PDB file of C-alpha atoms in Angstrom:
ATOM      1  CA  MET A   1       0.039   0.008  -0.049  1.00 89.00           C
ATOM      2  CA  ILE A   2       2.927   2.306   0.831  1.00 94.00           C
ATOM      3  CA  ASP A   3       6.444   2.068  -0.383  1.00 94.00           C
ATOM      4  CA  VAL A   4       9.036   4.485   1.209  1.00 94.00           C
ATOM      5  CA  LYS A   5      12.371   4.298  -0.532  1.00 95.00           C
ATOM      6  CA  ASN A   6      15.674   5.853   0.700  1.00 95.00           C
ATOM      7  CA  ILE A   7      13.897   8.960   2.243  1.00 95.00           C
ATOM      8  CA  GLU A   8      16.091  11.615   3.719  1.00 95.00           C
ATOM      9  CA  LYS A   9      14.826  14.823   5.296  1.00 95.00           C
ATOM     10  CA  SER A  10      16.747  17.743   6.950  1.00 93.00           C
ATOM     11  CA  PHE A  11      15.581  20.756   8.811  1.00 92.00           C
ATOM     12  CA  ARG A  12      18.559  23.073   8.650  1.00 87.00           C
ATOM     13  CA  ASP A  13      21.403  21.236  10.154  1.00 87.00           C
ATOM     14  CA  ILE A  14      19.256  18.565  11.848  1.00 89.00           C
ATOM     15  CA  LYS A  15      18.800  15.219   9.891  1.00 92.00           C
ATOM     16  CA  ALA A  16      15.249  14.249  10.761  1.00 93.00           C
ATOM     17  CA  LEU A  17      15.191  11.036   8.521  1.00 94.00           C
ATOM     18  CA  LYS A  18      18.131   9.127   7.325  1.00 94.00           C
ATOM     19  CA  ASP A  19      17.865   6.854   4.293  1.00 94.00           C
ATOM     20  CA  LEU A  20      14.447   5.470   5.381  1.00 94.00           C
ATOM     21  CA  SER A  21      13.000   2.542   3.469  1.00 96.00           C
ATOM     22  CA  PHE A  22       9.962   0.396   4.389  1.00 96.00           C
ATOM     23  CA  THR A  23       6.747  -1.075   3.025  1.00 95.00           C
ATOM     24  CA  VAL A  24       3.250  -0.943   4.512  1.00 95.00           C
ATOM     25  CA  GLU A  25       0.994  -3.891   3.696  1.00 94.00           C
ATOM     26  CA  LYS A  26      -2.595  -4.474   4.087  1.00 94.00           C
ATOM     27  CA  GLY A  27      -3.510  -4.827   7.730  1.00 95.00           C
ATOM     28  CA  ILE A  28      -2.974  -2.864  10.914  1.00 96.00           C
ATOM     29  CA  THR A  29       0.609  -1.564  11.154  1.00 96.00           C
ATOM     30  CA  GLY A  30       2.179   0.297  14.102  1.00 95.00           C
ATOM     31  CA  LEU A  31       4.681   3.079  13.445  1.00 96.00           C
ATOM     32  CA  ILE A  32       6.580   3.228  16.670  1.00 94.00           C
ATOM     33  CA  GLY A  33       9.444   4.900  18.290  1.00 91.00           C
ATOM     34  CA  PRO A  34      10.526   7.426  21.053  1.00 88.00           C
ATOM     35  CA  ASN A  35       9.542  11.065  20.859  1.00 85.00           C
ATOM     36  CA  GLY A  36      11.667  12.640  18.147  1.00 86.00           C
ATOM     37  CA  ALA A  37      12.110   9.404  16.296  1.00 90.00           C
ATOM     38  CA  GLY A  38      10.751  10.804  13.016  1.00 91.00           C
ATOM     39  CA  LYS A  39       7.252   9.308  13.042  1.00 92.00           C
ATOM     40  CA  SER A  40       5.381  12.581  12.449  1.00 90.00           C
ATOM     41  CA  THR A  41       7.860  13.738   9.740  1.00 94.00           C
ATOM     42  CA  THR A  42       7.372  10.406   7.957  1.00 95.00           C
ATOM     43  CA  ILE A  43       3.731  10.663   7.903  1.00 94.00           C
ATOM     44  CA  LYS A  44       3.851  14.352   6.620  1.00 93.00           C
ATOM     45  CA  ILE A  45       6.143  13.155   3.758  1.00 94.00           C
ATOM     46  CA  ILE A  46       3.733  10.214   2.926  1.00 94.00           C
ATOM     47  CA  LEU A  47       0.801  12.583   2.759  1.00 92.00           C
ATOM     48  CA  GLY A  48       2.750  15.195   0.578  1.00 91.00           C
ATOM     49  CA  LEU A  49       2.605  17.896   3.369  1.00 92.00           C
ATOM     50  CA  ILE A  50       6.358  18.206   3.176  1.00 93.00           C
ATOM     51  CA  HIS A  51       8.883  17.078   0.634  1.00 93.00           C
ATOM     52  CA  PRO A  52      11.941  14.910   1.217  1.00 94.00           C
ATOM     53  CA  ASN A  53      15.452  16.023   0.266  1.00 94.00           C
ATOM     54  CA  LYS A  54      15.918  12.603  -1.268  1.00 95.00           C
ATOM     55  CA  GLY A  55      14.011   9.435  -2.094  1.00 94.00           C
ATOM     56  CA  GLU A  56      10.369   8.695  -3.105  1.00 92.00           C
ATOM     57  CA  VAL A  57       7.036   7.581  -1.831  1.00 93.00           C
ATOM     58  CA  LYS A  58       4.770   5.254  -3.818  1.00 92.00           C
ATOM     59  CA  LEU A  59       1.107   4.899  -2.834  1.00 92.00           C
ATOM     60  CA  PHE A  60      -0.775   1.765  -4.000  1.00 90.00           C
ATOM     61  CA  GLY A  61       2.097   0.906  -6.410  1.00 88.00           C
ATOM     62  CA  LYS A  62       2.140   4.339  -8.071  1.00 87.00           C
ATOM     63  CA  LYS A  63       4.211   7.393  -7.743  1.00 84.00           C
ATOM     64  CA  PHE A  64       2.845   9.874  -5.359  1.00 79.00           C
ATOM     65  CA  SER A  65      -0.047  12.072  -6.630  1.00 80.00           C
ATOM     66  CA  SER A  66      -2.945  13.942  -5.218  1.00 78.00           C
ATOM     67  CA  LYS A  67      -5.343  11.418  -6.899  1.00 81.00           C
ATOM     68  CA  SER A  68      -3.854   8.542  -4.874  1.00 80.00           C
ATOM     69  CA  LEU A  69      -4.464  10.597  -1.566  1.00 85.00           C
ATOM     70  CA  LYS A  70      -8.143  10.132  -2.192  1.00 86.00           C
ATOM     71  CA  ASP A  71      -7.730   6.497  -1.104  1.00 92.00           C
ATOM     72  CA  ILE A  72      -6.204   7.601   2.251  1.00 94.00           C
ATOM     73  CA  GLY A  73      -7.900   8.919   5.371  1.00 94.00           C
ATOM     74  CA  VAL A  74      -6.031  10.703   8.016  1.00 93.00           C
ATOM     75  CA  LEU A  75      -6.363  11.847  11.574  1.00 91.00           C
ATOM     76  CA  HIS A  76      -3.571  14.139  12.651  1.00 87.00           C
ATOM     77  CA  GLU A  77      -2.059  14.308  16.142  1.00 78.00           C
ATOM     78  CA  LYS A  78      -3.142  17.889  16.904  1.00 76.00           C
ATOM     79  CA  CYS A  79      -6.294  18.105  14.798  1.00 78.00           C
ATOM     80  CA  THR A  80      -8.528  21.179  15.641  1.00 85.00           C
ATOM     81  CA  PHE A  81     -12.178  21.307  15.038  1.00 90.00           C
ATOM     82  CA  PRO A  82     -14.640  24.293  14.761  1.00 93.00           C
ATOM     83  CA  THR A  83     -16.020  23.981  18.319  1.00 92.00           C
ATOM     84  CA  ASN A  84     -18.764  26.423  17.679  1.00 94.00           C
ATOM     85  CA  LYS A  85     -20.218  23.990  15.135  1.00 95.00           C
ATOM     86  CA  LYS A  86     -22.269  20.899  15.601  1.00 96.00           C
ATOM     87  CA  GLY A  87     -20.656  17.544  14.901  1.00 95.00           C
ATOM     88  CA  ILE A  88     -23.076  17.055  12.065  1.00 96.00           C
ATOM     89  CA  GLU A  89     -22.328  20.391  10.539  1.00 96.00           C
ATOM     90  CA  TYR A  90     -18.518  19.706  10.513  1.00 95.00           C
ATOM     91  CA  LEU A  91     -19.045  16.262   8.942  1.00 95.00           C
ATOM     92  CA  LYS A  92     -21.423  17.540   6.266  1.00 95.00           C
ATOM     93  CA  TYR A  93     -18.853  20.069   5.256  1.00 94.00           C
ATOM     94  CA  MET A  94     -16.022  17.410   5.140  1.00 93.00           C
ATOM     95  CA  ALA A  95     -18.342  15.053   3.225  1.00 93.00           C
ATOM     96  CA  SER A  96     -19.110  17.762   0.651  1.00 93.00           C
ATOM     97  CA  LEU A  97     -15.267  17.930  -0.042  1.00 90.00           C
ATOM     98  CA  LYS A  98     -15.238  14.219  -0.588  1.00 89.00           C
ATOM     99  CA  ASN A  99     -18.547  13.882  -2.493  1.00 89.00           C
ATOM    100  CA  VAL A 100     -19.885  11.784   0.313  1.00 90.00           C
ATOM    101  CA  SER A 101     -23.672  11.279   0.999  1.00 92.00           C
ATOM    102  CA  GLU A 102     -25.354  12.195   4.291  1.00 91.00           C
ATOM    103  CA  LYS A 103     -26.461   8.652   4.614  1.00 93.00           C
ATOM    104  CA  GLU A 104     -22.857   7.529   4.634  1.00 93.00           C
ATOM    105  CA  ILE A 105     -22.111  10.177   7.408  1.00 94.00           C
ATOM    106  CA  HIS A 106     -24.822   8.671   9.659  1.00 94.00           C
ATOM    107  CA  GLU A 107     -23.668   5.061   8.906  1.00 93.00           C
ATOM    108  CA  THR A 108     -20.102   5.699   9.813  1.00 93.00           C
ATOM    109  CA  ALA A 109     -20.895   7.836  12.842  1.00 94.00           C
ATOM    110  CA  GLU A 110     -23.156   5.044  14.024  1.00 94.00           C
ATOM    111  CA  LEU A 111     -20.278   2.472  13.633  1.00 91.00           C
ATOM    112  CA  CYS A 112     -18.039   4.860  15.598  1.00 91.00           C
ATOM    113  CA  GLY A 113     -20.475   5.280  18.383  1.00 90.00           C
ATOM    114  CA  ILE A 114     -21.005   9.038  18.035  1.00 92.00           C
ATOM    115  CA  CYS A 115     -24.305   9.243  16.200  1.00 93.00           C
ATOM    116  CA  HIS A 116     -26.100  10.274  19.507  1.00 93.00           C
ATOM    117  CA  ALA A 117     -23.722  13.385  19.699  1.00 94.00           C
ATOM    118  CA  LEU A 118     -23.969  14.718  16.244  1.00 95.00           C
ATOM    119  CA  GLU A 119     -26.495  17.507  17.110  1.00 95.00           C
ATOM    120  CA  ARG A 120     -24.458  18.797  19.883  1.00 95.00           C
ATOM    121  CA  LYS A 121     -21.721  21.578  19.675  1.00 96.00           C
ATOM    122  CA  ILE A 122     -18.213  20.056  19.366  1.00 94.00           C
ATOM    123  CA  ARG A 123     -17.131  22.360  22.277  1.00 94.00           C
ATOM    124  CA  GLY A 124     -19.077  19.892  24.606  1.00 93.00           C
ATOM    125  CA  TYR A 125     -17.352  16.823  23.312  1.00 92.00           C
ATOM    126  CA  SER A 126     -15.021  14.741  25.503  1.00 90.00           C
ATOM    127  CA  ALA A 127     -11.524  13.845  24.327  1.00 87.00           C
ATOM    128  CA  GLY A 128     -12.691  10.379  23.396  1.00 88.00           C
ATOM    129  CA  MET A 129     -15.712  11.833  21.406  1.00 90.00           C
ATOM    130  CA  ILE A 130     -13.442  14.206  19.643  1.00 91.00           C
ATOM    131  CA  GLN A 131     -11.181  11.407  18.439  1.00 90.00           C
ATOM    132  CA  ARG A 132     -14.269   9.480  17.276  1.00 91.00           C
ATOM    133  CA  LEU A 133     -15.415  12.553  15.373  1.00 94.00           C
ATOM    134  CA  GLY A 134     -11.986  12.716  13.647  1.00 93.00           C
ATOM    135  CA  LEU A 135     -12.161   8.959  12.836  1.00 93.00           C
ATOM    136  CA  VAL A 136     -15.516   9.405  11.260  1.00 94.00           C
ATOM    137  CA  ASP A 137     -13.997  12.181   9.144  1.00 94.00           C
ATOM    138  CA  ALA A 138     -11.104   9.916   8.230  1.00 95.00           C
ATOM    139  CA  LEU A 139     -13.315   7.028   7.084  1.00 94.00           C
ATOM    140  CA  LEU A 140     -15.737   9.140   4.906  1.00 93.00           C
ATOM    141  CA  GLY A 141     -15.425   7.851   1.301  1.00 89.00           C
ATOM    142  CA  TYR A 142     -14.374   4.360   2.328  1.00 86.00           C
ATOM    143  CA  PRO A 143     -10.596   4.911   1.974  1.00 93.00           C
ATOM    144  CA  LYS A 144      -8.271   1.852   1.512  1.00 94.00           C
ATOM    145  CA  LEU A 145      -5.864   3.151   4.268  1.00 96.00           C
ATOM    146  CA  VAL A 146      -6.290   5.355   7.234  1.00 96.00           C
ATOM    147  CA  ILE A 147      -3.122   6.986   8.782  1.00 96.00           C
ATOM    148  CA  LEU A 148      -3.517   7.948  12.476  1.00 94.00           C
ATOM    149  CA  ASP A 149      -0.873  10.075  14.209  1.00 90.00           C
ATOM    150  CA  GLU A 150      -0.787   9.541  17.972  1.00 87.00           C
ATOM    151  CA  PRO A 151      -4.587   8.980  18.062  1.00 86.00           C
ATOM    152  CA  THR A 152      -4.684   7.771  21.726  1.00 83.00           C
ATOM    153  CA  SER A 153      -2.173  10.141  23.454  1.00 79.00           C
ATOM    154  CA  ASN A 154      -4.816  12.385  25.032  1.00 78.00           C
ATOM    155  CA  LEU A 155      -7.228   9.460  25.980  1.00 82.00           C
ATOM    156  CA  ASP A 156      -7.700   7.718  29.224  1.00 84.00           C
ATOM    157  CA  PRO A 157      -6.838   3.870  29.256  1.00 84.00           C
ATOM    158  CA  LEU A 158     -10.470   2.902  28.772  1.00 86.00           C
ATOM    159  CA  ALA A 159     -11.076   5.239  25.929  1.00 84.00           C
ATOM    160  CA  ARG A 160      -7.804   4.106  24.267  1.00 85.00           C
ATOM    161  CA  ILE A 161      -9.001   0.432  24.358  1.00 86.00           C
ATOM    162  CA  GLU A 162     -12.438   1.363  22.954  1.00 87.00           C
ATOM    163  CA  PHE A 163     -10.793   3.448  20.224  1.00 88.00           C
ATOM    164  CA  LEU A 164      -8.490   0.698  19.043  1.00 89.00           C
ATOM    165  CA  LYS A 165     -11.348  -1.786  19.106  1.00 90.00           C
ATOM    166  CA  LEU A 166     -13.066   0.512  16.607  1.00 90.00           C
ATOM    167  CA  ILE A 167      -9.920   0.312  14.427  1.00 92.00           C
ATOM    168  CA  GLN A 168      -9.897  -3.480  14.612  1.00 92.00           C
ATOM    169  CA  GLN A 169     -13.595  -3.603  13.656  1.00 91.00           C
ATOM    170  CA  PHE A 170     -13.158  -1.373  10.587  1.00 92.00           C
ATOM    171  CA  TYR A 171     -10.248  -3.568   9.408  1.00 94.00           C
ATOM    172  CA  GLN A 172     -11.960  -6.952  10.042  1.00 92.00           C
ATOM    173  CA  ASP A 173     -15.488  -5.924   8.877  1.00 91.00           C
ATOM    174  CA  TYR A 174     -14.786  -3.363   6.046  1.00 91.00           C
ATOM    175  CA  ASN A 175     -11.124  -4.240   4.981  1.00 93.00           C
ATOM    176  CA  VAL A 176      -9.859  -0.775   5.893  1.00 94.00           C
ATOM    177  CA  SER A 177      -6.065  -0.933   6.572  1.00 96.00           C
ATOM    178  CA  PHE A 178      -4.457   1.381   9.222  1.00 96.00           C
ATOM    179  CA  LEU A 179      -1.011   2.963   9.829  1.00 97.00           C
ATOM    180  CA  ILE A 180      -0.900   4.035  13.486  1.00 94.00           C
ATOM    181  CA  SER A 181       1.916   6.232  14.734  1.00 92.00           C
ATOM    182  CA  THR A 182       2.340   6.058  18.588  1.00 86.00           C
ATOM    183  CA  HIS A 183       4.685   5.667  21.404  1.00 79.00           C
ATOM    184  CA  ILE A 184       2.056   3.956  23.625  1.00 79.00           C
ATOM    185  CA  LEU A 185       2.705   0.260  23.006  1.00 85.00           C
ATOM    186  CA  PRO A 186       0.632  -1.958  25.367  1.00 80.00           C
ATOM    187  CA  GLU A 187      -2.727  -1.197  23.719  1.00 78.00           C
ATOM    188  CA  LEU A 188      -1.314  -1.080  20.224  1.00 85.00           C
ATOM    189  CA  GLU A 189      -0.071  -4.693  20.214  1.00 84.00           C
ATOM    190  CA  LYS A 190      -3.763  -5.835  20.807  1.00 84.00           C
ATOM    191  CA  VAL A 191      -4.704  -4.668  17.356  1.00 90.00           C
ATOM    192  CA  CYS A 192      -1.688  -4.529  15.101  1.00 92.00           C
ATOM    193  CA  ASP A 193      -0.022  -7.353  13.250  1.00 91.00           C
ATOM    194  CA  SER A 194       3.123  -5.528  11.964  1.00 95.00           C
ATOM    195  CA  VAL A 195       5.339  -2.819  13.093  1.00 96.00           C
ATOM    196  CA  ILE A 196       7.812  -0.279  11.806  1.00 96.00           C
ATOM    197  CA  ILE A 197      10.427   0.843  14.523  1.00 95.00           C
ATOM    198  CA  LEU A 198      12.156   4.175  14.097  1.00 95.00           C
ATOM    199  CA  ASN A 199      14.757   5.857  16.257  1.00 93.00           C
ATOM    200  CA  GLU A 200      16.585   9.045  15.579  1.00 92.00           C
ATOM    201  CA  GLY A 201      15.230   9.105  11.971  1.00 93.00           C
ATOM    202  CA  GLU A 202      16.522   5.716  11.252  1.00 94.00           C
ATOM    203  CA  LEU A 203      14.683   2.477  10.467  1.00 96.00           C
ATOM    204  CA  LEU A 204      15.616  -0.179  13.057  1.00 95.00           C
ATOM    205  CA  GLU A 205      13.187  -2.842  12.219  1.00 94.00           C
ATOM    206  CA  CYS A 206      10.129  -3.613   9.973  1.00 94.00           C
ATOM    207  CA  GLY A 207       7.846  -6.740   9.918  1.00 94.00           C
ATOM    208  CA  LYS A 208       5.404  -9.023  11.356  1.00 94.00           C
ATOM    209  CA  ILE A 209       5.409  -9.003  15.076  1.00 91.00           C
ATOM    210  CA  LYS A 210       5.442 -12.870  15.269  1.00 88.00           C
ATOM    211  CA  ASN A 211       8.502 -12.769  13.016  1.00 91.00           C
ATOM    212  CA  LEU A 212      10.335 -10.240  15.161  1.00 90.00           C
ATOM    213  CA  ILE A 213       9.621 -12.398  18.323  1.00 84.00           C
ATOM    214  CA  LYS A 214      11.328 -15.320  16.514  1.00 82.00           C
ATOM    215  CA  LYS A 215      14.202 -13.130  15.467  1.00 85.00           C
ATOM    216  CA  TYR A 216      14.968 -11.619  18.825  1.00 82.00           C
ATOM    217  CA  PHE A 217      13.733 -14.081  21.500  1.00 76.00           C
ATOM    218  CA  ARG A 218      13.901 -17.674  22.508  1.00 66.00           C
ATOM    219  CA  GLU A 219      11.288 -19.489  24.634  1.00 70.00           C
ATOM    220  CA  GLU A 220      11.246 -18.065  28.043  1.00 68.00           C
ATOM    221  CA  TYR A 221       9.838 -19.319  31.297  1.00 69.00           C
ATOM    222  CA  ILE A 222       9.480 -18.040  34.893  1.00 73.00           C
ATOM    223  CA  VAL A 223      10.455 -20.787  37.361  1.00 70.00           C
ATOM    224  CA  TYR A 224      10.795 -21.226  41.196  1.00 61.00           C
ATOM    225  CA  PRO A 225      13.301 -21.593  42.564  1.00 64.00           C
ATOM    226  CA  ILE A 226      15.968 -20.753  40.167  1.00 70.00           C
ATOM    227  CA  ILE A 227      18.504 -23.520  41.148  1.00 68.00           C
ATOM    228  CA  ASN A 228      20.705 -25.849  39.033  1.00 69.00           C
ATOM    229  CA  ILE A 229      18.854 -24.776  35.915  1.00 76.00           C
ATOM    230  CA  LYS A 230      20.415 -26.263  32.743  1.00 79.00           C
ATOM    231  CA  GLY A 231      19.563 -25.654  29.094  1.00 73.00           C
ATOM    232  CA  GLY A 232      19.111 -21.913  29.377  1.00 75.00           C
ATOM    233  CA  LYS A 233      20.288 -18.514  30.407  1.00 75.00           C
ATOM    234  CA  ILE A 234      18.984 -16.749  33.529  1.00 74.00           C
ATOM    235  CA  LYS A 235      18.201 -12.990  32.866  1.00 74.00           C
ATOM    236  CA  GLU A 236      16.391 -10.255  34.422  1.00 74.00           C
ATOM    237  CA  ARG A 237      13.676  -8.314  32.648  1.00 69.00           C
ATOM    238  CA  ASN A 238      11.533  -5.601  34.322  1.00 67.00           C
ATOM    239  CA  GLY A 239      12.582  -7.009  37.817  1.00 70.00           C
ATOM    240  CA  VAL A 240      11.626 -10.584  37.097  1.00 71.00           C
ATOM    241  CA  MET A 241      14.086 -13.503  36.793  1.00 74.00           C
ATOM    242  CA  ILE A 242      13.504 -15.373  33.583  1.00 77.00           C
ATOM    243  CA  VAL A 243      15.042 -18.460  31.985  1.00 78.00           C
ATOM    244  CA  GLU A 244      15.716 -18.078  28.277  1.00 76.00           C
ATOM    245  CA  VAL A 245      15.669 -21.637  26.934  1.00 74.00           C
ATOM    246  CA  GLU A 246      18.595 -22.692  24.615  1.00 75.00           C
ATOM    247  CA  ASN A 247      18.164 -26.524  24.832  1.00 77.00           C
ATOM    248  CA  LYS A 248      14.450 -27.466  25.770  1.00 75.00           C
ATOM    249  CA  LYS A 249      15.205 -31.138  26.611  1.00 80.00           C
ATOM    250  CA  GLU A 250      18.000 -30.196  28.907  1.00 80.00           C
ATOM    251  CA  PHE A 251      15.997 -27.402  30.420  1.00 72.00           C
ATOM    252  CA  LEU A 252      12.860 -29.682  31.216  1.00 74.00           C
ATOM    253  CA  ASP A 253      15.156 -32.456  32.574  1.00 79.00           C
ATOM    254  CA  SER A 254      16.851 -30.052  35.004  1.00 74.00           C
ATOM    255  CA  VAL A 255      13.426 -28.613  36.019  1.00 72.00           C
ATOM    256  CA  ASN A 256      12.046 -32.205  36.744  1.00 75.00           C
ATOM    257  CA  ARG A 257      15.263 -33.364  38.431  1.00 71.00           C
ATOM    258  CA  ASN A 258      15.512 -30.392  40.839  1.00 68.00           C
ATOM    259  CA  TYR A 259      11.774 -30.173  41.753  1.00 54.00           C
ATOM    260  CA  VAL A 260      11.592 -26.808  40.221  1.00 63.00           C
ATOM    261  CA  GLU A 261       8.113 -25.371  39.482  1.00 64.00           C
ATOM    262  CA  LEU A 262       7.293 -23.880  36.187  1.00 59.00           C
ATOM    263  CA  LEU A 263       5.219 -20.910  37.033  1.00 55.00           C
ATOM    264  CA  TYR A 264       4.334 -19.945  33.558  1.00 58.00           C
ATOM    265  CA  LYS A 265       5.753 -19.381  30.022  1.00 64.00           C
ATOM    266  CA  LYS A 266       6.799 -15.741  29.460  1.00 64.00           C
ATOM    267  CA  ASP A 267       5.762 -14.527  25.979  1.00 73.00           C
ATOM    268  CA  PRO A 268       7.471 -11.273  24.860  1.00 81.00           C
ATOM    269  CA  ASN A 269       5.197  -8.442  24.115  1.00 85.00           C
ATOM    270  CA  LEU A 270       5.509  -5.364  21.828  1.00 89.00           C
ATOM    271  CA  GLU A 271       7.347  -3.418  24.621  1.00 89.00           C
ATOM    272  CA  ASP A 272       9.900  -6.154  24.915  1.00 86.00           C
ATOM    273  CA  ILE A 273      10.531  -6.250  21.155  1.00 89.00           C
ATOM    274  CA  PHE A 274      10.917  -2.446  21.041  1.00 90.00           C
ATOM    275  CA  ILE A 275      13.479  -2.400  24.038  1.00 88.00           C
ATOM    276  CA  GLU A 276      15.398  -5.398  22.529  1.00 86.00           C
ATOM    277  CA  VAL A 277      15.590  -3.766  19.028  1.00 90.00           C
ATOM    278  CA  LEU A 278      16.773  -0.448  20.533  1.00 88.00           C
ATOM    279  CA  LYS A 279      19.434  -2.313  22.614  1.00 85.00           C
ATOM    280  CA  CYS A 280      20.681  -4.276  19.625  1.00 84.00           C
ATOM    281  CA  SER A 281      20.898  -0.979  17.598  1.00 82.00           C
ATOM    282  CA  GLU A 282      23.133   0.481  20.234  1.00 80.00           C
ATOM    283  CA  LYS A 283      25.682  -2.239  20.078  1.00 65.00           C
TER     284      LYS A 283
END
């Protein structure tokens, strides 16, 4: 859906992006990295809002053009709305720009759970309702891809979960793909299947989460007590002692022989992947 090739971008003497290349396939993809990693700059280049010093972007297999942007919806990080207008007034105006019917406005608003608030002034909306309004706008016209820049940063934990469930629903039921830029990882891993990891303007990793787990991690278990364990390395992660298995037969034999209790298998999460990728990039 998106091909980014050898993108470089500088702002005066600061290199914001350094020879950046990646592909976004159909599905839900997370664009992750610390603050200042280059996520927002990358999105602006994809959308044609700023131009790279070098490299190119292809959308849906074709060179960037305003025509291809019609298949992309977007919700910016700091999106402002006319607070003196009703939700329906704002959406009707945006729909007129996209040649979308009023029927589609109400259908999309219903799916996003905001239909009940459309006759109210936007100034009375909560942060969660504002984001839902922005999502309705981004989804008008049935785009192939929706780009969300830090969509949950101002939401409380429950609102984040509900918002991400909406994204998952639109992908599963309506085949809309999403590229989600964020630095909040725990909720993101519940919906995305692929990630692009940036740091200081460079690409560190890109791919399916399950493949990155295989690349960076072995099977891990939490056991008690940790005595005479063979077939694995003992390491600490987030204050917990974990056995990283290197030889499963030898490990299980030592567990049984020493009456060690297997508490549970520790599966790496997206935050573990992110930390491990950053560590490897620093070596």
